XYZ file of C-alpha atoms in Angstrom:
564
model
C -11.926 21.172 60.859
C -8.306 22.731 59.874
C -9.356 25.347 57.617
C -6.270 24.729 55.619
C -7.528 21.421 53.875
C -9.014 21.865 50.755
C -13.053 20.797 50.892
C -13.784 17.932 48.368
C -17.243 18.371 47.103
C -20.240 16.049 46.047
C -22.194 17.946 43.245
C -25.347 17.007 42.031
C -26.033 16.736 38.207
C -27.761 15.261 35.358
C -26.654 13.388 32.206
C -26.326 14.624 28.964
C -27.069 11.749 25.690
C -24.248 13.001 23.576
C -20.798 12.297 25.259
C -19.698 9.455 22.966
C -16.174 10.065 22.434
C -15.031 9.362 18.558
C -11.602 8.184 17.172
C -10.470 11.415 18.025
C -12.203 11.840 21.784
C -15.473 13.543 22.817
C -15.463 16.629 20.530
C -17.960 19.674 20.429
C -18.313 23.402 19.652
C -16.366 25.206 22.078
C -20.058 26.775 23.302
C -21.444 23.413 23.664
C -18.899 22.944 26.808
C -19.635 26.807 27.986
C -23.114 27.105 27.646
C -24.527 23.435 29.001
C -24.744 23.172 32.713
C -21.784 20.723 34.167
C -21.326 19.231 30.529
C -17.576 19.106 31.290
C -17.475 18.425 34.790
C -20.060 15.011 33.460
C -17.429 13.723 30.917
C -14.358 14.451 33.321
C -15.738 12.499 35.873
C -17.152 9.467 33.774
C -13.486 9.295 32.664
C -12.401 8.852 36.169
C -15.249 6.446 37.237
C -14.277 4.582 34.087
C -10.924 3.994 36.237
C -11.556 1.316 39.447
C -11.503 3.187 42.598
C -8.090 0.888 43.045
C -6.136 1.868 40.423
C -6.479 5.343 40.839
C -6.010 5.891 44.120
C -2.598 7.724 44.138
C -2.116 7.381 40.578
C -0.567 9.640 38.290
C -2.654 11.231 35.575
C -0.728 13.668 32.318
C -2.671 16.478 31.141
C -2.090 18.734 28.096
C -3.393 20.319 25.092
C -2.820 21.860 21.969
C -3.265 25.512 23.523
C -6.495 26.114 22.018
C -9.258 28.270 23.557
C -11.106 26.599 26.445
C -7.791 24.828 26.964
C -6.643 26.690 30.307
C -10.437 26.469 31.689
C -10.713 22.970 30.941
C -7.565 22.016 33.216
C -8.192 23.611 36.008
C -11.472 21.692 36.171
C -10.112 18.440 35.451
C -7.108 19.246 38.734
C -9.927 20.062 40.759
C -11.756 17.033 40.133
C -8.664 14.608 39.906
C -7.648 15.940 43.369
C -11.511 14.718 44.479
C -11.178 11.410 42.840
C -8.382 10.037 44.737
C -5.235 10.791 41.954
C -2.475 11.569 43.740
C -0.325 13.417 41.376
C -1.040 15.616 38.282
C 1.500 15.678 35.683
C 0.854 19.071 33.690
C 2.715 20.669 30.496
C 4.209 23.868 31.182
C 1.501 26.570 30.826
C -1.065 23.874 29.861
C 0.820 22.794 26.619
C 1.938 19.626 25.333
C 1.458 17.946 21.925
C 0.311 14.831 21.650
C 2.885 12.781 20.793
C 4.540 14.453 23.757
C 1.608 13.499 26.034
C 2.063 9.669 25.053
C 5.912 9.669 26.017
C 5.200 11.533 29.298
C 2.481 8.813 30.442
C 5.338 5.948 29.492
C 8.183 7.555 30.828
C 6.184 8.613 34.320
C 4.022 5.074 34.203
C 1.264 7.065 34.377
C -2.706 5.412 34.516
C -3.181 7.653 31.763
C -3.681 11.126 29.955
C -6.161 13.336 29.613
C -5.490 15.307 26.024
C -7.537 18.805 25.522
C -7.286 19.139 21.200
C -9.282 18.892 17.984
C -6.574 18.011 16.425
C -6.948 20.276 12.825
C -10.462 21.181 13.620
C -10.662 25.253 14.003
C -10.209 26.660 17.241
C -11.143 30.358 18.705
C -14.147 30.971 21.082
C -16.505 29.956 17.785
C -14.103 26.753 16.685
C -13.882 23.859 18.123
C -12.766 21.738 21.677
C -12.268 18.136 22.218
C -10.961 15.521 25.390
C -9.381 12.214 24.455
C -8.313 9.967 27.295
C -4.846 7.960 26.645
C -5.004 4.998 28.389
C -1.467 3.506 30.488
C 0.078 2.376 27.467
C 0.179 6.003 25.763
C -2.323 5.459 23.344
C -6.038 6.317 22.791
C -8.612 4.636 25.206
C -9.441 0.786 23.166
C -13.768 1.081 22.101
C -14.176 -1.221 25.869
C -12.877 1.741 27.597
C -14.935 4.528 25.577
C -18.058 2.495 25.404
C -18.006 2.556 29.536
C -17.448 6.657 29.624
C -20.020 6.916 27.124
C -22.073 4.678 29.667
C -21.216 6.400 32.745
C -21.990 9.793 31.259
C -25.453 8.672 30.244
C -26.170 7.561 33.869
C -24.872 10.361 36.189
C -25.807 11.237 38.615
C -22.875 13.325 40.632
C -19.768 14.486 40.229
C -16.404 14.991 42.707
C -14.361 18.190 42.910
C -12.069 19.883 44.898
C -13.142 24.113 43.742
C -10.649 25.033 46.154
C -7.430 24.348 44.068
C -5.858 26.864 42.320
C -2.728 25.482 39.884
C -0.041 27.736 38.781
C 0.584 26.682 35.458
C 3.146 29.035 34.833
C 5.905 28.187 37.059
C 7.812 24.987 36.492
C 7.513 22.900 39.403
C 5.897 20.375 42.054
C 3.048 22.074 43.881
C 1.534 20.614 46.902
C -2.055 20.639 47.942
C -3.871 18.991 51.197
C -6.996 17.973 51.263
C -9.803 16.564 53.365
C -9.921 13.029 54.658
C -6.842 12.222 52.316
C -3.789 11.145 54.266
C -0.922 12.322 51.735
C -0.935 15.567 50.016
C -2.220 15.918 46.015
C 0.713 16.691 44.097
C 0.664 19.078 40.691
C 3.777 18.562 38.534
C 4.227 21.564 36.057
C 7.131 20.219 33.699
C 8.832 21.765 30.820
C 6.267 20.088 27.744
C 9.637 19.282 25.448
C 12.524 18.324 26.927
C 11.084 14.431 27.978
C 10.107 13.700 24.207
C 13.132 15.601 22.770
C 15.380 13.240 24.630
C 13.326 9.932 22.830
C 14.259 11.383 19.776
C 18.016 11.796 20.506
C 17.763 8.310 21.572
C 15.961 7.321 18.200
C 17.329 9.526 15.614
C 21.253 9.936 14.690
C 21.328 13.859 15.740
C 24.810 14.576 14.993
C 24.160 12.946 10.691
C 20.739 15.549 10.983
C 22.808 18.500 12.269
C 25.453 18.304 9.482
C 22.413 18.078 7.227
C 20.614 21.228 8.453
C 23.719 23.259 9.597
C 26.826 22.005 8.092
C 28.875 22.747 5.439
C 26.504 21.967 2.363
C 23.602 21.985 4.128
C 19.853 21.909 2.603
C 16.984 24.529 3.330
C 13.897 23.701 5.069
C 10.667 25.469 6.118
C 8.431 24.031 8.716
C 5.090 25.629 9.201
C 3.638 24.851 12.699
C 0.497 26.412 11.869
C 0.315 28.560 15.043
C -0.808 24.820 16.911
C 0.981 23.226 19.741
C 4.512 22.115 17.915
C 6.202 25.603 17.298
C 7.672 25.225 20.686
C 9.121 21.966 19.590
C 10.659 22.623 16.203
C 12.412 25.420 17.593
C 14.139 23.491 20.465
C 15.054 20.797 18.471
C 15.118 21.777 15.001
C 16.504 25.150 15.879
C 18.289 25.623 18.888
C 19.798 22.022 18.546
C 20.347 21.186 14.716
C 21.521 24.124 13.860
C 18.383 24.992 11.543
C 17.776 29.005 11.363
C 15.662 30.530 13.086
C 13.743 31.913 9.997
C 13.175 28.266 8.696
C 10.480 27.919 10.963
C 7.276 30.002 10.721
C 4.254 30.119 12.927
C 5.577 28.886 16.034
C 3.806 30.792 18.849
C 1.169 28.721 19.339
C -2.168 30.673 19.482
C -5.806 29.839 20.757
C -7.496 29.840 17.640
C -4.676 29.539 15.474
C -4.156 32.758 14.103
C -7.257 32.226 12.382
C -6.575 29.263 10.040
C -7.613 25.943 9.774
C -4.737 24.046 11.660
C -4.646 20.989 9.145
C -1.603 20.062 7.185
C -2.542 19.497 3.372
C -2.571 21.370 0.321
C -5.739 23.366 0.889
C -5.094 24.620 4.468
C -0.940 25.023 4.312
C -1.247 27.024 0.906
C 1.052 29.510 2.279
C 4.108 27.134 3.048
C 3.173 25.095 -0.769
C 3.428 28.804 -2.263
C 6.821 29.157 -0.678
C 8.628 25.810 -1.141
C 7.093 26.659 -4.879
C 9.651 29.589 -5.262
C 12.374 27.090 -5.602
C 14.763 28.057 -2.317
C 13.940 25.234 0.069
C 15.064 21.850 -0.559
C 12.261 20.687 2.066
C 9.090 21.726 4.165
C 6.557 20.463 6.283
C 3.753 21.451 8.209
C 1.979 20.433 11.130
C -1.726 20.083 12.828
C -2.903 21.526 15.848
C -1.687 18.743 18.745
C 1.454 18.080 16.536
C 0.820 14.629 15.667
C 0.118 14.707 11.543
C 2.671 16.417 9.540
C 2.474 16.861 5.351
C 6.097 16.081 3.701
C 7.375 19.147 0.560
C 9.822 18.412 -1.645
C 11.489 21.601 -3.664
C 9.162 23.561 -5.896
C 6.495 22.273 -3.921
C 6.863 18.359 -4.829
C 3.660 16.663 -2.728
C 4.452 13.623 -0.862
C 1.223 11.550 -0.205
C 0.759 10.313 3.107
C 0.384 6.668 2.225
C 4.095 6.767 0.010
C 5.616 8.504 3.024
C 5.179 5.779 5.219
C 6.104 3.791 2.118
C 9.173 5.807 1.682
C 9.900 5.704 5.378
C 9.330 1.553 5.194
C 11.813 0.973 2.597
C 14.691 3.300 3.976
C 14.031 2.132 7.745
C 17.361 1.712 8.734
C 18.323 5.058 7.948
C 16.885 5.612 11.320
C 19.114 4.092 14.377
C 16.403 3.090 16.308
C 15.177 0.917 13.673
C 19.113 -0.641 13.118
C 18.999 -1.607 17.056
C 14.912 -3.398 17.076
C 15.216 -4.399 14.421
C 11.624 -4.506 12.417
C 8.362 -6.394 13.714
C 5.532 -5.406 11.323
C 3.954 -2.620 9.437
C 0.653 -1.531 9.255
C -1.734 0.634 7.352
C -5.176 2.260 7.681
C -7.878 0.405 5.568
C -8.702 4.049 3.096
C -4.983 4.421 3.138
C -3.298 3.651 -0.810
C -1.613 -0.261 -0.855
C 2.345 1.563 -1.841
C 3.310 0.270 1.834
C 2.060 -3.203 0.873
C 4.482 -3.633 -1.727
C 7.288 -2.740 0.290
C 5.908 -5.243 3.149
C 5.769 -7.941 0.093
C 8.994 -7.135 -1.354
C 11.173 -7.122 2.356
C 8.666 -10.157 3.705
C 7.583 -8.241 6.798
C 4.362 -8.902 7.862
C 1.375 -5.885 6.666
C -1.622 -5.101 8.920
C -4.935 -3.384 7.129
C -6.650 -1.806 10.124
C -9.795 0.718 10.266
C -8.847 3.936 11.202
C -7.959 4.509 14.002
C -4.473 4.530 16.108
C -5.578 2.716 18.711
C -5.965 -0.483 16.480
C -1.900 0.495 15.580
C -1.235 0.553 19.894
C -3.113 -3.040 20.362
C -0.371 -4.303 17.342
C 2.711 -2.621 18.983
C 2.045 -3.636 22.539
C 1.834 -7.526 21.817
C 5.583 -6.705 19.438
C 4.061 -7.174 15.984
C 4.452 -3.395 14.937
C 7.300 -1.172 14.533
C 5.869 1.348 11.632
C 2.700 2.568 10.609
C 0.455 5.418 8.772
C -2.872 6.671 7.455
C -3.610 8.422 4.678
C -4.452 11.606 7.084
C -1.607 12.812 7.344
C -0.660 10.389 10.417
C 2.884 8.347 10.240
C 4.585 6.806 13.529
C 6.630 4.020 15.234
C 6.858 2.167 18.046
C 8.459 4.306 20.169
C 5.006 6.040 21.321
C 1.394 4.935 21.128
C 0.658 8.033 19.141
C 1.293 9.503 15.408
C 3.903 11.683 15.397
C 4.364 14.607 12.990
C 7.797 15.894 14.327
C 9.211 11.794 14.760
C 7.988 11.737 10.571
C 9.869 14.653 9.393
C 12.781 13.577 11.159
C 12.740 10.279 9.468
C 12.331 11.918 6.264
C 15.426 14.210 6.909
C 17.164 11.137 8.350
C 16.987 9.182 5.047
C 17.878 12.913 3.339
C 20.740 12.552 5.324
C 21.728 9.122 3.771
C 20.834 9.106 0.646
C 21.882 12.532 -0.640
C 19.144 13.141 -3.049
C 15.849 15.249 -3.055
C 12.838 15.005 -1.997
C 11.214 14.254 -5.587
C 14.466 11.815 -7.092
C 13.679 9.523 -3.990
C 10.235 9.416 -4.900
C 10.794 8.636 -7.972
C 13.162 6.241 -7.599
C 10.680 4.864 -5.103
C 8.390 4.365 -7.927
C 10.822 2.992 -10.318
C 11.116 -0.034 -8.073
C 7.787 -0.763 -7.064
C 5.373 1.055 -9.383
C 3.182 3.810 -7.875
C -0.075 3.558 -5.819
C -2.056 7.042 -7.194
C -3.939 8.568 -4.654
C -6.343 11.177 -3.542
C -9.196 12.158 -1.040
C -12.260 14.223 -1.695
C -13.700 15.677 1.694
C -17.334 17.333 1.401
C -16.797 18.908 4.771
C -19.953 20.425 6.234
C -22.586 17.936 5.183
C -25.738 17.829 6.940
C -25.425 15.155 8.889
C -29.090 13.150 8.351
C -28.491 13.427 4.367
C -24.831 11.840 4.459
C -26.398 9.258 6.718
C -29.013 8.229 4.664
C -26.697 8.433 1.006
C -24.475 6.447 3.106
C -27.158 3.405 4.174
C -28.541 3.319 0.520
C -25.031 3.192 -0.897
C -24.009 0.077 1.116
C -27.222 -1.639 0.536
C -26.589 -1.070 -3.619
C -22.661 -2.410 -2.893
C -23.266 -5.274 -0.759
C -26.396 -6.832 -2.879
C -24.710 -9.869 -4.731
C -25.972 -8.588 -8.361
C -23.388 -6.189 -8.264
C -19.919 -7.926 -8.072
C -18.523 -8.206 -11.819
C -20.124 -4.902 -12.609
C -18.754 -3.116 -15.207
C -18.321 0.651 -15.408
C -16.867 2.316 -18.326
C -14.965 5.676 -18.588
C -13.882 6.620 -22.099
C -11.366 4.257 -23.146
C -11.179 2.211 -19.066
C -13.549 -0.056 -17.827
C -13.466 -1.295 -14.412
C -15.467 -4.588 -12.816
C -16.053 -5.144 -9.584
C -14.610 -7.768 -7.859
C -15.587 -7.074 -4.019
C -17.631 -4.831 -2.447
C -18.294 -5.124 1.244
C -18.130 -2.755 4.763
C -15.220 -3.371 5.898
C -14.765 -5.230 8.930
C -11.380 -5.828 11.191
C -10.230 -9.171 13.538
C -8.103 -7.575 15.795
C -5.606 -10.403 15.248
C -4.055 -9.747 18.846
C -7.514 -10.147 20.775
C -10.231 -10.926 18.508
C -12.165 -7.806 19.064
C -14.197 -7.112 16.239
C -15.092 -4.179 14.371
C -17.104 -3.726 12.100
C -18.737 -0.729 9.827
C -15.245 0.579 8.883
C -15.928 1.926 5.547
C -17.581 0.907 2.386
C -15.249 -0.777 0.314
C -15.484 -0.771 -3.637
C -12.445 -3.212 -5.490
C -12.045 -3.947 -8.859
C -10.446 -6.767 -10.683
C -7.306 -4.369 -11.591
C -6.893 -3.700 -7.609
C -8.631 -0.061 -7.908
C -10.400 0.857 -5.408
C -13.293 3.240 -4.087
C -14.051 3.850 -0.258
C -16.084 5.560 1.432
C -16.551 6.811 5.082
C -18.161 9.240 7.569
C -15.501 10.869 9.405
C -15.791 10.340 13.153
C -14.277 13.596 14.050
C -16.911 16.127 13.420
C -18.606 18.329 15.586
C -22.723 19.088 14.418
C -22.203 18.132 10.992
C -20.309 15.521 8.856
C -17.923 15.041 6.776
C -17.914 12.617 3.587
C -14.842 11.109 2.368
C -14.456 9.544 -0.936
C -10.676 7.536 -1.034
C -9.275 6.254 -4.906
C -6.291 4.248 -5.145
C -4.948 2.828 -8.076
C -1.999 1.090 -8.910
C 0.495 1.373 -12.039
C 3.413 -0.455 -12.681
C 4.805 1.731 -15.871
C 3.498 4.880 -15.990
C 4.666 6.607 -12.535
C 4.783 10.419 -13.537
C 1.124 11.438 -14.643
C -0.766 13.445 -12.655
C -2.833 12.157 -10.240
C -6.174 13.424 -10.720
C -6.249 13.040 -14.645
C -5.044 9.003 -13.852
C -7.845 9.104 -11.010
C -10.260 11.106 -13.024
C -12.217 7.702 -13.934
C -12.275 6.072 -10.887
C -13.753 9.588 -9.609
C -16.250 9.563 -11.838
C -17.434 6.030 -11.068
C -17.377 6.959 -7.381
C -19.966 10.053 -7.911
C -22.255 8.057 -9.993
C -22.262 4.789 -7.448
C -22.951 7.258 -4.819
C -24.666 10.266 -6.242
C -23.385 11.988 -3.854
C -23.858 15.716 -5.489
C -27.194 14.932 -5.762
C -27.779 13.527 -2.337
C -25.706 15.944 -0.374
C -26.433 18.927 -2.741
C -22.821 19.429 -2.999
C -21.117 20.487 -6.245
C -17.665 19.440 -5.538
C -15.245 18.849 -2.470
C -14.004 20.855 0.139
C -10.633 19.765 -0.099
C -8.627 17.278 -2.236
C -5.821 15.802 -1.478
C-alpha cells in the first residue's frame, strides 16, 4: 500500500435517541457533544447517509459557522468524514467562519449538494453555552421535515460511521488543498475561501451601493451604529459597511467575533443589545442595528432609541420595495409572514394586491414558496427579514434595505414609521419569553391549554379587562397546507382570535437545548390611535393570555425573561 494515501476508516458505534434536529438544526450543550462517545461523528454521518451514495459522490459540500466554541473541532471532524463518504470537494470559510446568510449564497453560487452550518444562532456560546449543526439542503435553505425526519432516523439506527483521521485542514491559509486517499481515483479537494467577498458581491448586485455610500459618507451624511455582538458578522459590516460605504470605523462595535461572545447573549432585542439601545438613546446616531450570532436576524434603531418591531420592518420594507434595485428589475411575486408574527405586512399585501402567505415558523416553509416563484419578501417576528435572493434570513441584506429606503425617502427612522402608520393603522405587538422553563411543566400547561381552546364551548367567550372586552371568535392549533406541495403541518402554535382581530398565541420554541422556552405573542390592530405605547394598549390582551393559560402558576414563573 503507498503509504501516502490517506486510510479511510470503518468505526464501530452505537445510536444515541436524541438527534432530532429542530427549526434551527440538532442543538445541545456544548458538553453534550464533548462528553458522549461519537455523538458528533453519529449525526455527521446520518447527514451524509441521508444523501444517496449517487449524489454525493464527488459532490461539493459548504461548511461554516458562527465562530463559536466547538466550532474549529467540529470541522475538522466533519472534513475527515466527508473525505470518507465519497464528497469530493469541501468548500470551507476562511478560518472556519461564515454567517449564514453567507453559507446559503456560497452553496448557490458553487451548486453545492448542500451545507453543513455549525451555530446556535443567539443561544450563548463559551465551553458552558451552547453548539448546534443545521444541514442546508442544494437550494440554500434549511433541510424540508422529509430530509430531517430521515437523519433523525438514521441516527437512531447506527450502527458505523466513515472517516478519514488522517486529514489535517489548514484553515488558515486561503486556498485549494489537495488530499489522496485510499481506493478513491481523484484526489479530495478542501477549498478555504475568503467567507465575504462571494455574498458581498450579491449585495452590490442587489442594492444601489453608490445612493448607500452618499448616505453613510457623503456630504450630509447620517450616523449609524451597528453592534455585531462579538458573533460571526463583524467581519462583514466592516468590509462592506466600512471599508466600502464609507461608514467609520467607530460606527461599528463588537466586530471580532469571539467564541463565546464576549460573554453576552448574542440575540438582537431590547433585553440582550441594551448597550447599543443606551447609545442610539443619547441622541447622536440617526440609526443602529444589531445582529445575532450566525448573522442572519438583525433588530432595526431609529434615533433616541426609536424600536422598530420585526413584523413592521418587513412591513416597512414591503411598502418601500422598490427602493431596492433588485426588487425594480423582478419585479414582486409574493410576501409572506410567520403565523406568531403581527398582520402590519397583511395590510400592505391587501392594499398593493400581492399575494400574503401565513406560514409556521420556520424558513424553510419561506424556501419551498421562493423556489416554485411565489415569494420575493418575507419575515418573522424573531428578528428574521429576507428576500429571494438567498434561502436564508438575512440580518446584513435587512439593514441595507432599511438604509436603502433612508436613502430615498430622506426622513428618519421614527417619521417613516409613523407615516407608515398613518396609512395603514398600526398592528401593536409584543412577545413574552419565559426562557428556562422546565421542560415537562411547559409541556403539560401547554396540552391542557389546547384542550380548554379547542373545546367548542369556548368560541364567543367573553373576557373583560376594565373598560375592553374581547370574544373569541377562533381558537384552534394552527395547521399549514404547504400550498406548493401539500405537505402538511400541523401543531404550529395555539392560536387565540377575537372578533376585533386580536390575537393570543402560544408556542414552545423549538430551539432550546435541556429546557424550554414559552412564548406568549399579542397582536392587535388600531386604525386611529397609532402612538400609545405598546404594552399599556397590550396590557389587556396580556392579561387575558395569563389567565387562559395560567401560566405563572403552572410554570412557577413570575414574569418573562424578555419582552419584546
Amino acid at each position: 500500500m503507498d503509504n501516502s494515501l490517506l486510510q479511510v476508516l470503518t468505526i464501530p458505534t452505537a445510536p444515541y435517541p436524541d438527534q432530532r434536529p429542530g427549526t434551527g438544526g440538532l442543538r445541545k450543550k456544548v458538553h453534550v457533544f464533548q462528553s458522549r462517545r461519537n455523538y458528533l461523528h453519529n449525526f455527521i454521518q446520518s447527514i451524509f447517509s441521508s444523501i444517496d451514495l449517487r449524489d454525493r459522490q464527488g459532490s461539493t459540500v459548504v461548511v461554516g459557522g458562527d465562530g463559536r466554541f466547538f466550532n474549529r473541532t467540529a470541522i475538522e471532524v466533519i472534513v475527515q468524514m466527508a473525505a470518507a463518504n465519497g464528497v469530493g470537494r469541501m468548500i470551507i470559510g476562511h478560518h472556519g467562519i461564515m454567517s449564514t446568510p453567507a453559507i446559503s449564497c456560497v452553496i448557490r453560487k458553487y451548486k453545492a449538494i448542500g451545507g453543513i452550518i455549525l451555530t446556535a444562532s443567539h443561544n450563548p456560546g463559551g465551553a458552558d453555552g451552547d453548539f448546534g449543526i443545521k444541514f442546508n439542503t442544494a437550494n440554500g435553505g434549511p433541510a424540508k421535515e422529509a430530509v430531517t425526519n430521515k437523519i433523525f432516523h438514521i441516527s437512531r439506527t447506527i450502527e458505523e460511521f466513515a472517516i478519514c483521521p488522517g486529514l489535517h485542514v489548514d484553515l488558515t491559509t486561503l486556498g485549494k488543498q489537495k488530499f489522496d486517499l485510499e481506493n478513491k481515483f481523484k484526489p479530495f479537494t478542501v477549498e478555504i475561501v475568503d467567507s465575504v467577498e462571494s455574498y458581498a458581491n450579491l449585495l452590490r448586485n442587489i442594492f444601489d451601493f453608490a445612493a448607500l455610500k452618499e448616505l453613510l459618507s457623503g456630504e450630509n451624511h447620517i450616523k449609524i451604529r451597528l453592534d455585531a455582538m462579538h458573533g460571526v458578522v463583524g467581519p462583514y459590516v466592516r468590509r462592506i459597511l466600512c471599508e466600502e460605504l464609507g461608514c467609520p470605523l467607530n460606527s461599528a462595535i463588537n466586530c471580532v467575533p469571539l467564541e463565546d461572545f464576549g460573554g453576552q447573549h448574542p440575540d438582537p432585542n431590547l433585553t440582550y443589545a441594551a448597550d447599543l439601545v443606551d447609545s442610539m438613546r443619547e441622541g447622536q446616531y440617526d440609526f443602529g442595528a444589531a445582529f445575532d450570532g450566525d448573522g442572519d436576524r438583525n433588530m432595526i434603531l431609529g434615533k433616541h432609541g426609536f424600536f422598530v418591531t420585526p413584523p413592521d420592518s418587513v412591513a416597512v420594507i414591503a411598502d418601500n420595495i422598490f427602493c431596492i434595485p433588485y426588487f425594480q428589475h423582478t419585479g414582486v411575486r409574493g410576501f409572506a409572514r410567520s403565523m406568531p408574527t403581527s398582520a402590519a405586512l397583511d395590510r400592505v399585501a391587501k392594499a398593493t394586491k400581492i399575494e400574503l402567505y401565513e406560514t409556521p415558523t420556520g424558513w424553510k416553509y419561506f424556501g419551498n414558496l421562493m423556489d416554485a416563484g411565489r415569494l420575493s419578501l418575507c419575515g418573522e417576528e424573531s428578528f428574521g427579514t429576507g428576500g429571494d435572493h438567498i434561502r436564508e434570513k438575512d440580518g446584513l441584506w435587512a439593514v441595507l434595505a432599511w438604509l436603502s429606503i433612508l436613502a430615498n425617502r430622506k426622513q428618519s427612522v421614527e417619521d417613516i414609521l409613523k407615516d407608515h402608520w398613518l396609512k395603514y393603522g398600526r398592528n401593536y405587538f409584543t412577545r413574552y419569553d419565559y426562557e428556562n422553563v422546565d421542560i415537562d411543566a411547559a409541556c403539560e400547561m401547554m396540552e391542557d391549554l389546547e384542550i380548554l381552546i379547542v373545546d367548542k364551548s369556548f368560541v364567543k367567550q367573553r373576557f373583560a379587562v376594565k373598560d375592553k372586552i374581547y370574544q373569541v371568535e377562533k381558537a384552534d392549533n394552527f395547521e399549514y397546507t404547504d400550498p406548493v406541495d401539500s405537505t402538511i403541518s400541523r401543531n404550529q402554535g395555539l392560536r387565540i382570535i377575537f372578533s376585533d382581530g386580536s390575537r393570543i398565541i402560544y408556542r414552545l420554541s423549538g430551539t432550546g437545548c435541556d429546557v424550554a422556552t414559552v412564548r406568549i405573542y399579542i397582536d392587535s390592530y388600531e386604525k386611529e390611535q397609532i402612538l400609545e405605547d405598546t404594552q399599556v394598549m397590550l396590557a389587556p390582551l396580556a392579561t387575558i393570555a395569563l389567565k387562559i393559560s395560567q401560566l405563572h402558576h403552572r410554570t412557577g414563573r413570575s414574569g418573562p425573561s424578555v419582552i419584546t
